[in-house]
mmCIF file of N, CA and C in Angstrom:
data_model
loop_
_atom_site.group_PDB
_atom_site.id
_atom_site.type_symbol
_atom_site.label_atom_id
_atom_site.label_comp_id
_atom_site.label_asym_id
_atom_site.label_seq_id
_atom_site.Cartn_x
_atom_site.Cartn_y
_atom_site.Cartn_z
ATOM 1 N N MET H 1 -21.837 60.181 35.741
ATOM 2 C CA MET H 1 -21.692 59.234 35.064
ATOM 3 C C MET H 1 -19.622 59.377 34.638
ATOM 4 N N GLY H 2 -18.878 60.522 34.729
ATOM 5 C CA GLY H 2 -17.895 60.633 35.104
ATOM 6 C C GLY H 2 -17.060 59.254 35.872
ATOM 7 N N TRP H 3 -17.264 59.004 36.737
ATOM 8 C CA TRP H 3 -16.479 58.585 38.107
ATOM 9 C C TRP H 3 -16.817 56.841 36.829
ATOM 10 N N ALA H 4 -18.302 56.756 36.858
ATOM 11 C CA ALA H 4 -19.073 55.433 36.696
ATOM 12 C C ALA H 4 -17.600 55.239 35.006
ATOM 13 N N THR H 5 -17.352 56.511 33.578
ATOM 14 C CA THR H 5 -16.688 55.315 32.864
ATOM 15 C C THR H 5 -15.587 54.620 32.891
ATOM 16 N N ARG H 6 -14.234 56.540 33.752
ATOM 17 C CA ARG H 6 -13.491 55.834 34.640
ATOM 18 C C ARG H 6 -12.981 54.545 35.180
ATOM 19 N N PHE H 7 -14.078 54.805 36.340
ATOM 20 C CA PHE H 7 -13.768 52.794 36.573
ATOM 21 C C PHE H 7 -13.503 52.072 35.799
ATOM 22 N N LEU H 8 -15.066 52.402 34.238
ATOM 23 C CA LEU H 8 -15.209 51.398 33.278
ATOM 24 C C LEU H 8 -13.620 51.062 32.969
ATOM 25 N N ALA H 9 -12.500 52.215 32.561
ATOM 26 C CA ALA H 9 -11.644 51.546 31.614
ATOM 27 C C ALA H 9 -10.654 51.627 32.871
ATOM 28 N N ALA H 10 -10.323 52.153 34.048
ATOM 29 C CA ALA H 10 -9.589 51.672 34.883
ATOM 30 C C ALA H 10 -9.550 49.238 34.691
ATOM 31 N N VAL H 11 -10.978 49.330 34.847
ATOM 32 C CA VAL H 11 -11.066 47.942 35.183
ATOM 33 C C VAL H 11 -10.441 47.331 33.502
ATOM 34 N N CYS H 12 -11.406 48.153 31.917
ATOM 35 C CA CYS H 12 -10.178 47.364 30.902
ATOM 36 C C CYS H 12 -9.266 46.730 30.897
ATOM 37 N N PHE H 13 -8.873 48.428 31.076
ATOM 38 C CA PHE H 13 -7.518 48.458 30.738
ATOM 39 C C PHE H 13 -6.452 46.748 32.322
ATOM 40 N N PHE H 14 -7.702 47.371 33.127
ATOM 41 C CA PHE H 14 -6.852 45.357 34.225
ATOM 42 C C PHE H 14 -7.344 45.284 33.468
ATOM 43 N N ALA H 15 -7.891 44.651 31.902
ATOM 44 C CA ALA H 15 -8.274 43.177 32.641
ATOM 45 C C ALA H 15 -7.557 43.192 30.673
ATOM 46 N N ALA H 16 -7.145 43.681 29.959
ATOM 47 C CA ALA H 16 -6.040 43.822 28.852
ATOM 48 C C ALA H 16 -5.026 43.452 29.928
ATOM 49 N N GLY H 17 -4.521 43.897 30.628
ATOM 50 C CA GLY H 17 -2.859 43.460 31.394
ATOM 51 C C GLY H 17 -3.293 42.205 31.417
ATOM 52 N N VAL H 18 -4.165 41.092 32.895
ATOM 53 C CA VAL H 18 -4.558 40.239 32.789
ATOM 54 C C VAL H 18 -4.664 40.047 31.311
ATOM 55 N N LEU H 19 -4.213 39.765 31.387
ATOM 56 C CA LEU H 19 -4.708 39.221 28.905
ATOM 57 C C LEU H 19 -3.005 39.173 28.440
ATOM 58 N N PHE H 20 -2.515 40.408 28.422
ATOM 59 C CA PHE H 20 -1.502 39.276 27.434
ATOM 60 C C PHE H 20 0.059 39.729 28.839
ATOM 61 N N VAL H 21 -0.214 40.239 30.423
ATOM 62 C CA VAL H 21 0.373 39.166 30.947
ATOM 63 C C VAL H 21 -0.100 38.642 31.564
ATOM 64 N N PRO H 22 -0.167 37.679 31.782
ATOM 65 C CA PRO H 22 -1.149 37.726 33.772
ATOM 66 C C PRO H 22 -0.063 37.003 35.085
ATOM 67 N N VAL H 23 0.892 36.702 34.814
ATOM 68 C CA VAL H 23 2.819 36.282 35.926
ATOM 69 C C VAL H 23 2.744 38.050 35.997
ATOM 70 N N ALA H 24 3.386 38.752 35.039
ATOM 71 C CA ALA H 24 3.588 40.262 35.678
ATOM 72 C C ALA H 24 2.431 40.874 36.089
ATOM 73 N N ILE H 25 1.019 40.996 36.358
ATOM 74 C CA ILE H 25 0.394 41.576 36.889
ATOM 75 C C ILE H 25 0.158 41.092 38.826
ATOM 76 N N LEU H 26 -0.427 39.775 38.232
ATOM 77 C CA LEU H 26 -1.047 38.688 39.333
ATOM 78 C C LEU H 26 -0.874 37.759 39.908
ATOM 79 N N GLY H 27 0.861 37.206 39.973
ATOM 80 C CA GLY H 27 1.141 36.275 40.490
ATOM 81 C C GLY H 27 1.302 35.206 39.887
ATOM 82 N N SER H 28 2.403 34.876 40.450
ATOM 83 C CA SER H 28 1.985 33.263 40.051
ATOM 84 C C SER H 28 1.019 32.539 39.519
ATOM 85 N N PRO H 29 0.640 31.214 38.980
ATOM 86 C CA PRO H 29 -0.650 31.474 38.855
ATOM 87 C C PRO H 29 -0.460 29.684 39.870
ATOM 88 N N SER H 30 0.616 29.404 40.305
ATOM 89 C CA SER H 30 0.176 28.387 41.331
ATOM 90 C C SER H 30 -0.645 28.345 42.159
ATOM 91 N N GLY H 31 -1.028 30.010 43.195
ATOM 92 C CA GLY H 31 -0.271 29.920 44.092
ATOM 93 C C GLY H 31 -1.907 29.459 44.307
ATOM 94 N N ALA H 32 -2.383 28.730 44.729
ATOM 95 C CA ALA H 32 -4.887 28.196 45.374
ATOM 96 C C ALA H 32 -4.970 29.399 45.891
ATOM 97 N N GLY H 33 -4.435 30.552 46.480
ATOM 98 C CA GLY H 33 -5.686 31.525 46.675
ATOM 99 C C GLY H 33 -5.899 32.367 45.678
ATOM 100 N N ALA H 34 -5.321 33.113 45.033
ATOM 101 C CA ALA H 34 -5.056 33.468 43.301
ATOM 102 C C ALA H 34 -6.114 32.255 42.556
ATOM 103 N N LEU H 35 -6.016 30.949 43.063
ATOM 104 C CA LEU H 35 -6.867 30.754 41.672
ATOM 105 C C LEU H 35 -8.347 30.460 42.247
ATOM 106 N N THR H 36 -8.366 30.145 43.211
ATOM 107 C CA THR H 36 -10.093 31.061 43.900
ATOM 108 C C THR H 36 -10.573 31.873 43.811
ATOM 109 N N ALA H 37 -9.085 33.258 43.895
ATOM 110 C CA ALA H 37 -10.263 34.097 44.286
ATOM 111 C C ALA H 37 -10.498 34.246 42.302
ATOM 112 N N ALA H 38 -9.630 33.924 41.168
ATOM 113 C CA ALA H 38 -10.030 34.074 39.860
ATOM 114 C C ALA H 38 -11.269 33.583 40.102
ATOM 115 N N LYS H 39 -11.397 32.455 40.180
ATOM 116 C CA LYS H 39 -12.789 31.209 39.886
ATOM 117 C C LYS H 39 -13.983 32.357 40.701
ATOM 118 N N LEU H 40 -13.900 31.978 41.257
ATOM 119 C CA LEU H 40 -15.260 33.066 41.938
ATOM 120 C C LEU H 40 -15.706 34.549 41.587
ATOM 121 N N ALA H 41 -14.098 35.294 40.747
ATOM 122 C CA ALA H 41 -14.834 36.513 40.877
ATOM 123 C C ALA H 41 -15.398 36.574 38.921
ATOM 124 N N HIS H 42 -14.522 35.417 38.554
ATOM 125 C CA HIS H 42 -15.736 34.706 37.245
ATOM 126 C C HIS H 42 -16.856 34.373 37.848
ATOM 127 N N LEU H 43 -17.119 33.405 38.265
ATOM 128 C CA LEU H 43 -18.299 32.917 38.056
ATOM 129 C C LEU H 43 -19.071 34.198 38.736
ATOM 130 N N LEU H 44 -19.223 35.234 39.854
ATOM 131 C CA LEU H 44 -19.514 36.311 40.476
ATOM 132 C C LEU H 44 -19.917 37.175 39.370
ATOM 133 N N SER H 45 -18.620 37.441 38.460
ATOM 134 C CA SER H 45 -19.485 38.933 36.597
ATOM 135 C C SER H 45 -19.949 38.579 35.945
ATOM 136 N N PHE H 46 -19.494 37.784 35.953
ATOM 137 C CA PHE H 46 -20.572 36.521 33.729
ATOM 138 C C PHE H 46 -22.144 36.552 35.794
ATOM 139 N N ALA H 47 -22.353 35.531 36.412
ATOM 140 C CA ALA H 47 -23.270 35.868 36.798
ATOM 141 C C ALA H 47 -24.171 37.129 37.689
ATOM 142 N N THR H 48 -23.666 38.309 37.373
ATOM 143 C CA THR H 48 -23.508 38.904 37.212
ATOM 144 C C THR H 48 -24.110 39.446 36.020
ATOM 145 N N SER H 49 -23.844 40.036 35.291
ATOM 146 C CA SER H 49 -23.846 39.808 33.905
ATOM 147 C C SER H 49 -25.001 39.367 33.489
ATOM 148 N N TRP H 50 -25.221 37.984 33.765
ATOM 149 C CA TRP H 50 -26.480 37.639 32.774
ATOM 150 C C TRP H 50 -27.491 37.495 34.033
ATOM 151 N N GLY H 51 -27.580 37.725 34.906
ATOM 152 C CA GLY H 51 -28.754 38.118 35.958
ATOM 153 C C GLY H 51 -29.932 39.732 34.881
ATOM 154 N N ALA H 52 -28.963 40.257 35.948
ATOM 155 C CA ALA H 52 -29.002 42.190 34.189
ATOM 156 C C ALA H 52 -29.439 41.718 33.606
ATOM 157 N N ALA H 53 -28.912 41.078 32.890
ATOM 158 C CA ALA H 53 -29.675 41.505 31.105
ATOM 159 C C ALA H 53 -31.145 40.667 31.419
ATOM 160 N N LEU H 54 -31.143 39.381 32.164
ATOM 161 C CA LEU H 54 -32.329 38.421 31.804
ATOM 162 C C LEU H 54 -33.633 40.129 32.785
ATOM 163 N N TRP H 55 -32.983 40.429 33.819
ATOM 164 C CA TRP H 55 -34.174 41.180 34.841
ATOM 165 C C TRP H 55 -34.086 42.548 33.790
ATOM 166 N N ALA H 56 -33.707 42.964 32.991
ATOM 167 C CA ALA H 56 -33.280 44.261 32.060
ATOM 168 C C ALA H 56 -34.307 43.869 30.751
ATOM 169 N N THR H 57 -33.766 42.861 30.104
ATOM 170 C CA THR H 57 -35.439 42.328 29.442
ATOM 171 C C THR H 57 -36.608 41.983 29.498
ATOM 172 N N PHE H 58 -36.638 41.437 30.719
ATOM 173 C CA PHE H 58 -37.217 39.852 30.125
ATOM 174 C C PHE H 58 -38.297 40.894 31.739
ATOM 175 N N ILE H 59 -38.136 41.340 32.498
ATOM 176 C CA ILE H 59 -38.461 41.482 33.859
ATOM 177 C C ILE H 59 -39.084 43.125 33.746
ATOM 178 N N GLY H 60 -37.898 44.016 33.948
ATOM 179 C CA GLY H 60 -37.346 45.039 34.067
ATOM 180 C C GLY H 60 -38.036 46.556 33.203
ATOM 181 N N GLY H 61 -38.033 45.486 31.903
ATOM 182 C CA GLY H 61 -38.387 46.057 30.338
ATOM 183 C C GLY H 61 -39.846 46.387 30.824
ATOM 184 N N ILE H 62 -39.780 44.785 30.872
ATOM 185 C CA ILE H 62 -41.456 44.748 30.582
ATOM 186 C C ILE H 62 -42.352 45.318 30.617
ATOM 187 N N ILE H 63 -42.412 45.341 32.001
ATOM 188 C CA ILE H 63 -43.196 46.251 32.750
ATOM 189 C C ILE H 63 -42.875 47.312 32.983
ATOM 190 N N MET H 64 -42.198 47.887 32.741
ATOM 191 C CA MET H 64 -41.729 49.675 32.313
ATOM 192 C C MET H 64 -42.981 50.172 31.335
ATOM 193 N N PHE H 65 -42.507 49.394 30.229
ATOM 194 C CA PHE H 65 -43.749 50.054 28.731
ATOM 195 C C PHE H 65 -45.065 49.738 28.868
ATOM 196 N N LYS H 66 -45.245 48.387 29.787
ATOM 197 C CA LYS H 66 -46.013 48.282 29.740
ATOM 198 C C LYS H 66 -46.874 49.727 30.688
ATOM 199 N N ASN H 67 -46.602 49.911 32.350
ATOM 200 C CA ASN H 67 -47.563 50.554 32.138
ATOM 201 C C ASN H 67 -46.263 52.294 31.994
ATOM 202 N N LEU H 68 -45.781 52.541 31.803
ATOM 203 C CA LEU H 68 -45.094 53.845 31.889
ATOM 204 C C LEU H 68 -45.888 54.758 30.135
ATOM 205 N N PRO H 69 -45.680 56.595 30.529
ATOM 206 C CA PRO H 69 -46.576 56.346 29.795
ATOM 207 C C PRO H 69 -45.222 56.253 28.614
ATOM 208 N N ARG H 70 -45.308 56.970 27.237
ATOM 209 C CA ARG H 70 -44.126 56.556 25.729
ATOM 210 C C ARG H 70 -42.775 57.679 26.351
ATOM 211 N N HIS H 71 -43.348 58.867 26.911
ATOM 212 C CA HIS H 71 -41.943 59.959 27.565
ATOM 213 C C HIS H 71 -41.290 59.466 28.111
ATOM 214 N N ILE H 72 -42.261 59.083 29.258
ATOM 215 C CA ILE H 72 -41.062 58.760 30.477
ATOM 216 C C ILE H 72 -40.388 57.611 31.051
ATOM 217 N N PHE H 73 -41.347 56.438 30.155
ATOM 218 C CA PHE H 73 -40.315 55.314 29.698
ATOM 219 C C PHE H 73 -39.124 55.762 28.529
ATOM 220 N N GLY H 74 -39.334 56.849 27.178
ATOM 221 C CA GLY H 74 -38.256 56.559 26.702
ATOM 222 C C GLY H 74 -37.334 57.495 28.057
ATOM 223 N N ASN H 75 -37.989 58.062 28.812
ATOM 224 C CA ASN H 75 -36.001 58.813 29.751
ATOM 225 C C ASN H 75 -35.786 57.997 30.430
ATOM 226 N N LEU H 76 -37.392 57.592 30.866
ATOM 227 C CA LEU H 76 -36.118 56.659 32.297
ATOM 228 C C LEU H 76 -34.724 55.503 31.736
ATOM 229 N N GLN H 77 -35.382 55.254 30.498
ATOM 230 C CA GLN H 77 -34.225 54.200 29.713
ATOM 231 C C GLN H 77 -33.406 55.005 29.393
ATOM 232 N N SER H 78 -32.742 56.727 29.019
ATOM 233 C CA SER H 78 -32.083 56.826 28.581
ATOM 234 C C SER H 78 -31.334 57.467 29.995
ATOM 235 N N LYS H 79 -31.638 57.074 31.034
ATOM 236 C CA LYS H 79 -31.031 57.259 31.940
ATOM 237 C C LYS H 79 -30.334 55.696 32.502
ATOM 238 N N MET H 80 -30.959 54.878 32.322
ATOM 239 C CA MET H 80 -30.646 53.418 32.599
ATOM 240 C C MET H 80 -29.740 52.656 32.691
ATOM 241 N N PHE H 81 -29.807 52.692 31.112
ATOM 242 C CA PHE H 81 -29.379 52.617 30.132
ATOM 243 C C PHE H 81 -27.453 53.060 29.668
ATOM 244 N N PRO H 82 -27.466 54.018 30.507
ATOM 245 C CA PRO H 82 -25.577 54.124 30.410
ATOM 246 C C PRO H 82 -25.151 53.152 31.750
ATOM 247 N N ALA H 83 -26.145 53.085 32.407
ATOM 248 C CA ALA H 83 -25.783 52.613 34.167
ATOM 249 C C ALA H 83 -26.252 50.920 33.462
ATOM 250 N N TYR H 84 -26.129 50.635 33.142
ATOM 251 C CA TYR H 84 -26.860 48.859 32.844
ATOM 252 C C TYR H 84 -25.525 48.497 31.684
ATOM 253 N N PHE H 85 -24.976 48.948 30.349
ATOM 254 C CA PHE H 85 -24.067 49.128 29.544
ATOM 255 C C PHE H 85 -22.741 49.017 31.008
ATOM 256 N N THR H 86 -22.193 49.620 31.372
ATOM 257 C CA THR H 86 -21.074 50.308 32.447
ATOM 258 C C THR H 86 -20.967 49.122 33.268
ATOM 259 N N LEU H 87 -22.499 48.730 34.421
ATOM 260 C CA LEU H 87 -22.687 47.375 34.738
ATOM 261 C C LEU H 87 -21.754 46.113 34.260
ATOM 262 N N ILE H 88 -22.726 45.951 32.923
ATOM 263 C CA ILE H 88 -22.288 44.747 31.564
ATOM 264 C C ILE H 88 -20.435 44.793 31.548
ATOM 265 N N SER H 89 -20.369 45.916 30.760
ATOM 266 C CA SER H 89 -19.356 46.436 30.546
ATOM 267 C C SER H 89 -18.263 46.282 31.100
ATOM 268 N N ALA H 90 -17.831 46.491 32.387
ATOM 269 C CA ALA H 90 -17.054 45.529 33.951
ATOM 270 C C ALA H 90 -17.355 44.932 34.677
ATOM 271 N N CYS H 91 -18.458 43.919 33.904
ATOM 272 C CA CYS H 91 -18.964 42.229 34.281
ATOM 273 C C CYS H 91 -18.605 41.850 33.886
ATOM 274 N N ALA H 92 -17.899 42.057 32.208
ATOM 275 C CA ALA H 92 -16.843 41.389 31.301
ATOM 276 C C ALA H 92 -15.822 41.396 30.866
ATOM 277 N N ALA H 93 -15.641 42.867 31.463
ATOM 278 C CA ALA H 93 -14.375 43.043 31.009
ATOM 279 C C ALA H 93 -13.544 41.718 32.380
ATOM 280 N N ILE H 94 -13.706 41.515 34.361
ATOM 281 C CA ILE H 94 -13.386 41.278 34.933
ATOM 282 C C ILE H 94 -13.807 39.649 34.741
ATOM 283 N N SER H 95 -14.711 39.331 33.810
ATOM 284 C CA SER H 95 -14.854 37.355 32.907
ATOM 285 C C SER H 95 -13.389 37.515 32.355
ATOM 286 N N VAL H 96 -13.128 38.578 31.694
ATOM 287 C CA VAL H 96 -12.139 37.834 30.320
ATOM 288 C C VAL H 96 -10.086 37.895 31.253
ATOM 289 N N ALA H 97 -9.977 39.102 32.447
ATOM 290 C CA ALA H 97 -9.431 38.628 33.404
ATOM 291 C C ALA H 97 -9.628 38.360 33.968
ATOM 292 N N ALA H 98 -10.210 37.167 34.371
ATOM 293 C CA ALA H 98 -10.272 36.235 35.013
ATOM 294 C C ALA H 98 -10.351 34.982 34.613
ATOM 295 N N PHE H 99 -10.913 34.661 33.169
ATOM 296 C CA PHE H 99 -10.924 33.535 32.280
ATOM 297 C C PHE H 99 -9.697 32.965 31.469
ATOM 298 N N ALA H 100 -8.647 34.476 31.599
ATOM 299 C CA ALA H 100 -6.990 34.494 31.003
ATOM 300 C C ALA H 100 -6.464 33.884 31.756
ATOM 301 N N TYR H 101 -7.015 34.715 33.224
ATOM 302 C CA TYR H 101 -5.785 34.038 34.086
ATOM 303 C C TYR H 101 -5.471 32.459 34.636
ATOM 304 N N LEU H 102 -7.689 32.318 34.922
ATOM 305 C CA LEU H 102 -6.757 30.600 34.272
ATOM 306 C C LEU H 102 -6.133 30.127 33.328
ATOM 307 N N HIS H 103 -6.757 30.191 32.501
ATOM 308 C CA HIS H 103 -6.333 29.779 31.842
ATOM 309 C C HIS H 103 -5.608 31.006 30.090
ATOM 310 N N PRO H 104 -3.590 30.577 30.864
ATOM 311 C CA PRO H 104 -4.106 32.195 29.658
ATOM 312 C C PRO H 104 -3.785 30.803 28.634
ATOM 313 N N TRP H 105 -3.362 32.245 27.183
ATOM 314 C CA TRP H 105 -3.357 31.870 26.000
ATOM 315 C C TRP H 105 -2.161 30.241 25.711
ATOM 316 N N LYS H 106 -0.859 31.229 26.255
ATOM 317 C CA LYS H 106 -0.457 29.975 25.650
ATOM 318 C C LYS H 106 -0.527 28.044 26.052
ATOM 319 N N THR H 107 -1.192 28.070 27.550
ATOM 320 C CA THR H 107 -1.484 26.813 27.240
ATOM 321 C C THR H 107 -2.892 26.351 27.455
ATOM 322 N N ALA H 108 -3.608 27.232 27.255
ATOM 323 C CA ALA H 108 -5.047 27.282 26.762
ATOM 324 C C ALA H 108 -5.466 26.243 25.906
ATOM 325 N N SER H 109 -6.947 25.414 25.175
ATOM 326 C CA SER H 109 -6.832 24.233 24.378
ATOM 327 C C SER H 109 -7.629 25.317 23.283
ATOM 328 N N THR H 110 -7.736 24.214 22.469
ATOM 329 C CA THR H 110 -8.640 25.153 21.770
ATOM 330 C C THR H 110 -10.557 25.807 22.071
ATOM 331 N N VAL H 111 -10.532 24.721 22.560
ATOM 332 C CA VAL H 111 -12.107 25.065 23.255
ATOM 333 C C VAL H 111 -12.065 25.972 24.638
ATOM 334 N N GLU H 112 -11.138 27.052 24.928
ATOM 335 C CA GLU H 112 -10.487 27.863 26.010
ATOM 336 C C GLU H 112 -10.600 28.382 25.807
ATOM 337 N N ARG H 113 -10.124 28.771 24.151
ATOM 338 C CA ARG H 113 -8.818 30.314 23.514
ATOM 339 C C ARG H 113 -10.543 30.134 22.825
ATOM 340 N N TYR H 114 -11.929 29.328 22.324
ATOM 341 C CA TYR H 114 -13.071 29.873 21.715
ATOM 342 C C TYR H 114 -13.892 30.941 23.165
ATOM 343 N N GLN H 115 -14.284 29.873 23.759
ATOM 344 C CA GLN H 115 -14.298 30.825 25.498
ATOM 345 C C GLN H 115 -13.516 32.497 25.638
ATOM 346 N N LEU H 116 -12.386 32.447 24.708
ATOM 347 C CA LEU H 116 -11.757 32.754 26.149
ATOM 348 C C LEU H 116 -12.310 34.570 24.283
ATOM 349 N N GLY H 117 -12.590 34.553 23.248
ATOM 350 C CA GLY H 117 -12.561 34.627 21.971
ATOM 351 C C GLY H 117 -14.427 34.692 22.124
ATOM 352 N N PHE H 118 -15.014 34.332 22.523
ATOM 353 C CA PHE H 118 -16.342 34.908 22.955
ATOM 354 C C PHE H 118 -16.244 36.284 24.219
ATOM 355 N N LEU H 119 -15.834 35.718 25.241
ATOM 356 C CA LEU H 119 -15.968 36.485 25.993
ATOM 357 C C LEU H 119 -15.828 38.308 25.956
ATOM 358 N N LEU H 120 -14.426 37.910 24.994
ATOM 359 C CA LEU H 120 -13.943 39.479 24.839
ATOM 360 C C LEU H 120 -14.783 39.913 23.093
ATOM 361 N N SER H 121 -15.167 38.726 22.552
ATOM 362 C CA SER H 121 -16.421 39.695 21.866
ATOM 363 C C SER H 121 -17.627 40.022 22.313
ATOM 364 N N ALA H 122 -18.461 39.608 22.990
ATOM 365 C CA ALA H 122 -18.641 40.473 24.241
ATOM 366 C C ALA H 122 -18.304 41.884 24.864
ATOM 367 N N LEU H 123 -17.400 41.588 25.234
ATOM 368 C CA LEU H 123 -16.638 43.261 26.088
ATOM 369 C C LEU H 123 -16.532 43.817 24.784
ATOM 370 N N GLY H 124 -16.259 43.736 23.352
ATOM 371 C CA GLY H 124 -16.438 44.258 22.747
ATOM 372 C C GLY H 124 -17.493 45.167 21.918
ATOM 373 N N CYS H 125 -18.747 44.542 22.045
ATOM 374 C CA CYS H 125 -20.344 44.783 21.945
ATOM 375 C C CYS H 125 -20.563 45.127 23.005
ATOM 376 N N ASN H 126 -20.612 44.977 23.958
ATOM 377 C CA ASN H 126 -21.291 45.823 25.393
ATOM 378 C C ASN H 126 -20.238 47.889 25.005
ATOM 379 N N LEU H 127 -18.889 47.162 25.107
ATOM 380 C CA LEU H 127 -17.966 48.776 24.964
ATOM 381 C C LEU H 127 -18.426 49.498 24.019
ATOM 382 N N SER H 128 -18.419 48.846 23.018
ATOM 383 C CA SER H 128 -19.841 48.939 21.675
ATOM 384 C C SER H 128 -20.621 50.532 22.173
ATOM 385 N N ASN H 129 -21.954 48.976 22.091
ATOM 386 C CA ASN H 129 -23.247 49.958 22.951
ATOM 387 C C ASN H 129 -22.974 51.549 24.690
ATOM 388 N N LEU H 130 -22.526 50.920 24.832
ATOM 389 C CA LEU H 130 -22.038 52.487 26.425
ATOM 390 C C LEU H 130 -21.334 52.854 25.228
ATOM 391 N N LEU H 131 -19.982 52.911 24.477
ATOM 392 C CA LEU H 131 -19.235 54.100 24.304
ATOM 393 C C LEU H 131 -20.159 54.643 22.754
ATOM 394 N N VAL H 132 -20.681 54.015 21.323
ATOM 395 C CA VAL H 132 -21.617 54.005 20.165
ATOM 396 C C VAL H 132 -22.971 54.269 19.589
ATOM 397 N N PHE H 133 -23.782 52.932 21.004
ATOM 398 C CA PHE H 133 -24.888 53.176 20.009
ATOM 399 C C PHE H 133 -25.724 53.574 21.202
ATOM 400 N N THR H 134 -25.105 54.028 22.980
ATOM 401 C CA THR H 134 -26.221 55.044 23.137
ATOM 402 C C THR H 134 -26.463 56.285 23.486
ATOM 403 N N PRO H 135 -24.635 56.823 22.982
ATOM 404 C CA PRO H 135 -25.366 57.802 22.726
ATOM 405 C C PRO H 135 -25.972 58.676 21.485
ATOM 406 N N MET H 136 -25.830 57.857 20.751
ATOM 407 C CA MET H 136 -26.313 58.131 19.010
ATOM 408 C C MET H 136 -27.674 57.996 19.026
ATOM 409 N N THR H 137 -28.616 57.201 20.461
ATOM 410 C CA THR H 137 -29.796 56.467 20.598
ATOM 411 C C THR H 137 -30.753 57.599 21.882
ATOM 412 N N ILE H 138 -30.064 57.623 22.855
ATOM 413 C CA ILE H 138 -30.969 58.956 23.988
ATOM 414 C C ILE H 138 -30.060 60.595 22.793
ATOM 415 N N GLU H 139 -29.642 60.721 21.836
ATOM 416 C CA GLU H 139 -29.523 61.807 20.737
ATOM 417 C C GLU H 139 -30.792 61.565 20.086
ATOM 418 N N GLY H 140 -30.883 60.911 19.825
ATOM 419 C CA GLY H 140 -32.202 60.784 18.676
ATOM 420 C C GLY H 140 -32.994 61.084 19.367
ATOM 421 N N MET H 141 -33.332 60.154 20.503
ATOM 422 C CA MET H 141 -34.682 60.111 21.180
ATOM 423 C C MET H 141 -35.053 61.410 21.720
ATOM 424 N N LEU H 142 -33.890 62.196 21.921
ATOM 425 C CA LEU H 142 -34.316 63.810 22.996
ATOM 426 C C LEU H 142 -34.881 64.962 21.755
ATOM 427 N N ILE H 143 -33.873 64.157 20.592
ATOM 428 C CA ILE H 143 -34.844 65.269 18.520
ATOM 429 C C ILE H 143 -35.433 65.159 18.796
ATOM 430 N N GLU H 144 -35.996 63.563 19.455
ATOM 431 C CA GLU H 144 -37.873 63.187 18.382
ATOM 432 C C GLU H 144 -38.409 63.957 19.670
ATOM 433 N N GLN H 145 -38.170 63.896 20.961
ATOM 434 C CA GLN H 145 -39.460 64.199 21.887
ATOM 435 C C GLN H 145 -39.347 65.548 21.392
ATOM 436 N N CYS H 146 -38.647 66.368 20.986
ATOM 437 C CA CYS H 146 -39.090 68.111 21.146
ATOM 438 C C CYS H 146 -39.983 68.829 19.433
ATOM 439 N N PHE H 147 -39.890 67.189 18.639
ATOM 440 C CA PHE H 147 -41.318 67.367 17.969
ATOM 441 C C PHE H 147 -42.301 67.413 18.138
#
């Protein structure tokens, strides 16, 4: 999982750069091609994140829980959760970067600032799940299986 973590870190740093200095990183926001690309990136990453969350929560997770023995389900989840949270975090970082590019902080309305704040909080929660809670949960689960 080393390459995925490095990729996620690069995407997050890029998103932070776009958030704080969008013109320096992505160029002038007046270009129609850049605006279209940012809108497409935001839409695709947000939709991918939402679709993955719906699938993992309501379809894949329930089917696996009902049809797999407990220890196999736990082992499968211990492999899937890091990949899942990496995908969700990368999508959230791309969404933040694209939204920040489309709606710079200085010219954004109050509603757009709230939206950016919610996207940033979602990114923070996803990163905390990926980097803090998932490893703790997997470690606790593996210790429990030893007994």
